[in-house]
């Protein structure tokens, strides 16, 4: 039996009522009489659909990704200043490579997104005493990926670092500019792999702090 | 069975209402005083719970304010948690469970506790290996008596990093 006939039978509607409901949308065309005619099973199904539609929409991951806007992708220098793991996280990775830690380092918090700090060393110490250091690329980006086939951390080109173990939170982090001294982040990273999840913009606000800067905060 | 449009509307409203995340904490009582909370409990929470990537995020079920985390006003950034913020933290903790829940069964204690020790899954990880962890004992003392006794205060002091 075609699906529309099965649906009409399930809703217990006459042919004319069915056509009427199709003209002015299924739900809106229900008259008091047609709703009253619904068998219990159909009513339960309708309420089930309503309850699902009330709670399910775009997933948080998809919504976050959409918030990042359009930009050319495909190389390690793209989208500086954005939360990398939105597209490169373990649970949701439409961007391909999965990172455990990634972000962008700036010299000053007032730097526009295109001027990250190149050649900075981003040093990590995790709760299992693993130490590793990533080197930022021309845009200030760095990204850390787990590769269990390695025996030691391996710095690759363009800010990419591979490490042989899953880092254990909490993680302490510090940044050293070429020829400079290390500046440590005051607090530890407890679960978020993207710097920009907490660090974005030139100024702090109630729910975030400014982008990761090395020399100074924006005036 | 005949179901009128009014019934359908009421059911729909109830279904939508069930999805709303109401973070109001006005209706909950707290255990101890703000002074004891700020001296003994807030520093412990600030050391391991309140970072911006954990409970210093307004979207999380337990929302906590702290010096280096979420703030009520941007002008407070860089300063210690205000009384208003610590009161909000007290209420948020109290509002996690219904008042008649046994202390050991409260989410504040079960979520960070290792699953192997009887805890619940916690996205932030198994922070306490067992019930002897000083932070567990400090928060237990707060829930039990508001750390009004010397033993509770001593364990909270021990829990500080």
mmCIF file of C-alpha atoms in Angstrom, chain A residues 31-33 35-40 43 46-47 50-55 91 169 186-192 198 204-210, chain B residues 1-6 8 11-12 15-16 18-19 47-49 51-54 56 58 60 67-74 77 123-124 127:
data_model
loop_
_atom_site.group_PDB
_atom_site.id
_atom_site.type_symbol
_atom_site.label_atom_id
_atom_site.label_comp_id
_atom_site.label_asym_id
_atom_site.label_seq_id
_atom_site.Cartn_x
_atom_site.Cartn_y
_atom_site.Cartn_z
ATOM 1 C CA UNK A 31 -10.241 20.336 12.777
ATOM 2 C CA UNK A 32 -11.510 19.537 16.238
ATOM 3 C CA UNK A 33 -13.285 16.585 14.662
ATOM 4 C CA UNK A 35 -8.054 15.415 15.937
ATOM 5 C CA UNK A 36 -10.774 13.736 17.922
ATOM 6 C CA UNK A 37 -10.806 10.919 15.405
ATOM 7 C CA UNK A 38 -7.160 10.068 15.917
ATOM 8 C CA UNK A 39 -6.668 6.613 17.374
ATOM 9 C CA UNK A 40 -4.574 6.418 20.532
ATOM 10 C CA UNK A 43 -2.001 10.413 18.958
ATOM 11 C CA UNK A 46 2.086 12.635 17.022
ATOM 12 C CA UNK A 47 3.071 13.605 20.557
ATOM 13 C CA UNK A 50 6.368 16.818 18.739
ATOM 14 C CA UNK A 51 8.539 15.980 21.717
ATOM 15 C CA UNK A 52 11.456 14.988 19.516
ATOM 16 C CA UNK A 53 11.169 18.084 17.363
ATOM 17 C CA UNK A 54 11.142 20.209 20.516
ATOM 18 C CA UNK A 55 14.476 18.829 21.694
ATOM 19 C CA UNK A 91 34.017 13.646 18.457
ATOM 20 C CA UNK A 169 44.395 16.731 31.715
ATOM 21 C CA UNK A 186 48.178 31.354 34.977
ATOM 22 C CA UNK A 187 45.657 28.542 35.040
ATOM 23 C CA UNK A 188 45.731 25.019 33.680
ATOM 24 C CA UNK A 189 43.838 23.515 30.759
ATOM 25 C CA UNK A 190 41.290 21.094 32.205
ATOM 26 C CA UNK A 191 39.468 19.694 29.204
ATOM 27 C CA UNK A 192 39.360 22.050 26.218
ATOM 28 C CA UNK A 198 38.478 30.509 26.100
ATOM 29 C CA UNK A 204 38.436 40.033 27.924
ATOM 30 C CA UNK A 205 34.763 39.696 28.790
ATOM 31 C CA UNK A 206 32.757 37.916 31.463
ATOM 32 C CA UNK A 207 32.961 34.532 29.736
ATOM 33 C CA UNK A 208 36.325 34.617 27.972
ATOM 34 C CA UNK A 209 39.753 36.189 28.033
ATOM 35 C CA UNK A 210 41.637 37.852 25.207
ATOM 36 C CA UNK B 1 -10.677 8.631 22.805
ATOM 37 C CA UNK B 2 -11.348 12.216 21.723
ATOM 38 C CA UNK B 3 -8.555 14.692 22.227
ATOM 39 C CA UNK B 4 -9.365 18.376 21.785
ATOM 40 C CA UNK B 5 -7.005 21.034 20.436
ATOM 41 C CA UNK B 6 -6.661 22.493 23.929
ATOM 42 C CA UNK B 8 -2.840 19.035 22.288
ATOM 43 C CA UNK B 11 0.776 18.697 25.933
ATOM 44 C CA UNK B 12 2.971 20.575 23.451
ATOM 45 C CA UNK B 15 6.914 19.040 26.170
ATOM 46 C CA UNK B 16 8.657 22.306 25.254
ATOM 47 C CA UNK B 18 10.647 20.049 29.695
ATOM 48 C CA UNK B 19 13.454 21.111 27.352
ATOM 49 C CA UNK B 47 41.657 25.143 42.064
ATOM 50 C CA UNK B 48 39.963 22.374 40.140
ATOM 51 C CA UNK B 49 36.460 23.184 38.920
ATOM 52 C CA UNK B 51 38.250 27.217 34.777
ATOM 53 C CA UNK B 52 36.645 28.711 31.678
ATOM 54 C CA UNK B 53 36.765 25.344 29.919
ATOM 55 C CA UNK B 54 34.964 23.558 32.767
ATOM 56 C CA UNK B 56 33.363 28.535 34.389
ATOM 57 C CA UNK B 58 27.547 29.543 31.698
ATOM 58 C CA UNK B 60 27.298 23.944 31.889
ATOM 59 C CA UNK B 67 38.920 34.857 39.663
ATOM 60 C CA UNK B 68 40.287 33.240 36.498
ATOM 61 C CA UNK B 69 36.979 31.915 35.199
ATOM 62 C CA UNK B 70 33.472 33.164 34.570
ATOM 63 C CA UNK B 71 32.633 36.616 35.965
ATOM 64 C CA UNK B 72 29.409 38.480 36.554
ATOM 65 C CA UNK B 73 31.008 41.730 35.306
ATOM 66 C CA UNK B 74 33.998 42.206 33.051
ATOM 67 C CA UNK B 77 38.456 40.235 35.684
ATOM 68 C CA UNK B 123 33.084 14.831 31.115
ATOM 69 C CA UNK B 124 35.850 16.512 33.093
ATOM 70 C CA UNK B 127 39.089 13.740 39.545
#
